[in-house]
Amino acid sequence: MHHVICLKSQRSCVVLELEVGQAPVWRHYGARLVDAPMLYAWPAMSQKRLPPGTMDRLDGIPLVPTWGNGFHFGNAVRAHQDGTHGVQEFVTVDWQEHHSAWEQIVTIRLRDDTRELSAKLELLVTMSLHVATNVLSVDSELINGGEGVLQLDHLAAAHVGLAANLSEVGYFHGQWAQEHQWQRTALGTVGWHSQNRRGKTSHETPPTCYLLSEHSHDHSGEVVAVHLGWSGNHFLEVNRQDDGSYAVSGGEWLAPGEVRLEPGQSYRTPTLYVSWSDQGLNGVTANLHGFARQAILKWPRQTMRPRPVHWNTWEAIYFDHNPAVLQELAVRAAEIGVERFVLDDGWFRGRHDDTAGLGDWWPDPAKYPEGLGNLVAHVRALKMEFGLWVEPEMVNANSALFRAHPDWVLQSPGRAPQLGRQQLVVDLARPEVSEYLFDKFHALLSAHPISYLKWDMNRDLAQAENAQGRLVYGQQVVALYALLERLRAAHPTLEIESCASGGGRMDLGILRFTQRFWTSDNNDAVSRVAIQGGAARTFPLEVLGSHVGPAPAHATGRTQSMGFRCAVACFGHMGVESDLRHISASDKATLQCWIAIYKSWRGVLHTGTFSQGKTANGVWWLVQTACQCVLGMFTCTPAVSPHHAPVRLPQFVQSGWWHVSLLGEAGQERCRANSPAPWRHALMRGGVTISAAELVNVGLPVPNMNPESALVFALQRVVE
Ligand code: GLA
């Protein structure tokens, strides 16, 4: 007797076919269905005939593909008992559904269909479809119900069958200072596989991909977004099925011997988030942003406060901390409108460069003979919050901590330790290590009104062996989450930023414990257009730290105008990172002006629906709420035509009339000296009125701009 389980959200739907004693199969993942008589009347296998050259069985696309059910690749489970019992087939035992206005959930209990009791395994697959945002959360838990020790080599959080038209994959590549670089390719016959074994989310392979049809683009077409909420090793795989369609799966990438289950023990995967839209990439972006806001982010006191403008010491002074200079910089920061002063690396004991000090989490007595108290009080007196940089998971060999506890680090016994940025990683899963770190930061946070930690992580894990010689990549992440949670519980008003040499740890796993990502160490505004545009495909603007850096930019050596740097930084959680003692009066005025614009419009930028598209010479970013919108246009390359065609905004979902005005412009318009531009003058003189239909279908007239220029518009609904 085949049962059809259907979970529905506002726009999407999951349909599974279940039968007790049989492997569950996918029937549909995509558009919400109103009626589906064929799915109910005809089981998947009844619609197929056995083709030559295949195994003698008929199935659909399984929820849990394994060798036991004849699947050769894309296996969801790889497990064995010391090399035996390596074949499994999971069949349905029972399931439970729970539907509410908020989410629709099904938990399916499966067991391995073996006659040998000594190898009994149970699998719980939990799916929850978030009704308002169309995001499906899936995880799997494997329970060793047998008598032997089970070695688990691989467990997918989910294996999702996709519609046959989804034949391309979009994903991000990156490196330090070049995060979230968008890539797109056809899947072909081998599909697409991505693995991260760096022990942190990584710059190189963020755990996100997008399955697209060849006709899907920013604004239209079907897209499925897939993201693993996990800050460690991972895999994502898209495999071709025998009907030419693809299935996507993902989970934690397990190192040899990493998960070993005694009888009765279980392993639960991180959550794979999946979202479907027929509104192109911007459609799944809106879903993911909504989900992050409604289901992931946990703000102190439950609601997001306006995101305060940061000033961060790093690119201004690096390790050269001098309290008198810092006090002067704090005054200058307050003058331009900064609301949170963040003391970056260099404040703690022995930290004169990056060779020493990590682990000794108390103020350096030479730099801060009286501790941090005076500086904190000075900053607070200037009506700014105080934030502090930390890198808890790391230790330098040249530190009191390492000298006292050399055995606390993760490294392979008998081998030379592998350093990254001259540092080693401590074994957070050891209770005494987490206790030490908790005590140190709890003491600092209790002694001073510090409202924010920039939590950094500046190297990959390599020899991640604990004192027992076991690889513990995953345990490290679990222990990290526990430490973050413990600190937040002890300091409920604390906000935390996730940083890993810039954007090396950006994922929805860590976002459950943090409120900001340091998007990139690259503050070059041209680079930032690509980096922030890529990151914003997954994460909402309010969590994307974006700073106005020095010129020339330290990461690239390129120089952009202050206005252009500011316009780009506005579309995120804005901050400043340059030495305010050395900026010109006109740059200071420009900075003040853009900070004021950011403050006036952050309510829209940080709650509205974000979308993005291309202009002839760059990109546009649009953020919409019901009555107010902000539109940024960024020109990065020289103009390709003498005039720019009007820019259509297919994602403008509003109706009615809108008053468009220029909030700010940066860089130079490209035109002949005296030529009249009545439209532009009308915009400058107070704005123009345009209908939503015109914005979508005709477009906003814009001039050609020189490279490294920006126009930022405000759109306000006209009350009729
Ligand atoms: C990392 C961060 C930077 C800065 C330095 C300090 O590189 O990404 O922003 O905090 O560490 O050492």
XYZ file of C-alpha atoms and ligand atoms in Angstrom, residues 176 179 203 312 314-315 318-319 344-346 348 351 354 358 389-391 421 423 454 456-458 497 499-504 518 520-523 547 577, ligand 1:
50
model
C 41.486 34.787 1.057
C 35.303 35.218 -1.206
C 36.912 30.528 1.560
C 37.617 48.778 13.607
C 42.825 46.630 12.222
C 43.767 48.397 8.994
C 47.482 46.720 13.062
C 49.485 45.553 16.131
C 41.073 44.311 16.874
C 44.104 42.027 17.180
C 47.108 43.241 19.218
C 46.526 40.831 24.581
C 50.891 40.183 20.875
C 51.431 37.354 14.636
C 47.385 33.727 21.061
C 38.733 40.823 18.752
C 39.475 37.286 19.947
C 40.691 34.073 18.343
C 49.802 31.949 10.337
C 49.665 29.205 15.086
C 34.846 39.593 16.739
C 38.279 35.033 14.454
C 39.778 31.755 13.165
C 42.844 32.248 11.039
C 30.867 38.200 14.694
C 35.356 35.830 11.087
C 37.929 33.466 9.603
C 40.568 35.544 7.791
C 37.585 37.419 6.409
C 34.736 35.267 5.118
C 36.149 31.801 5.785
C 33.265 39.529 8.497
C 36.173 39.695 3.559
C 39.559 41.115 4.509
C 39.392 42.834 1.145
C 38.028 46.366 1.595
C 33.748 48.464 5.865
C 38.471 50.629 9.094
C 42.053 38.233 10.324
C 40.803 39.066 10.180
C 41.182 40.523 10.124
C 41.920 40.899 11.379
C 43.124 39.998 11.541
C 43.791 40.223 12.878
O 42.823 38.289 9.181
O 40.093 38.691 9.041
O 40.026 41.323 9.977
O 41.051 40.778 12.477
O 42.782 38.630 11.467
O 44.894 39.435 13.049
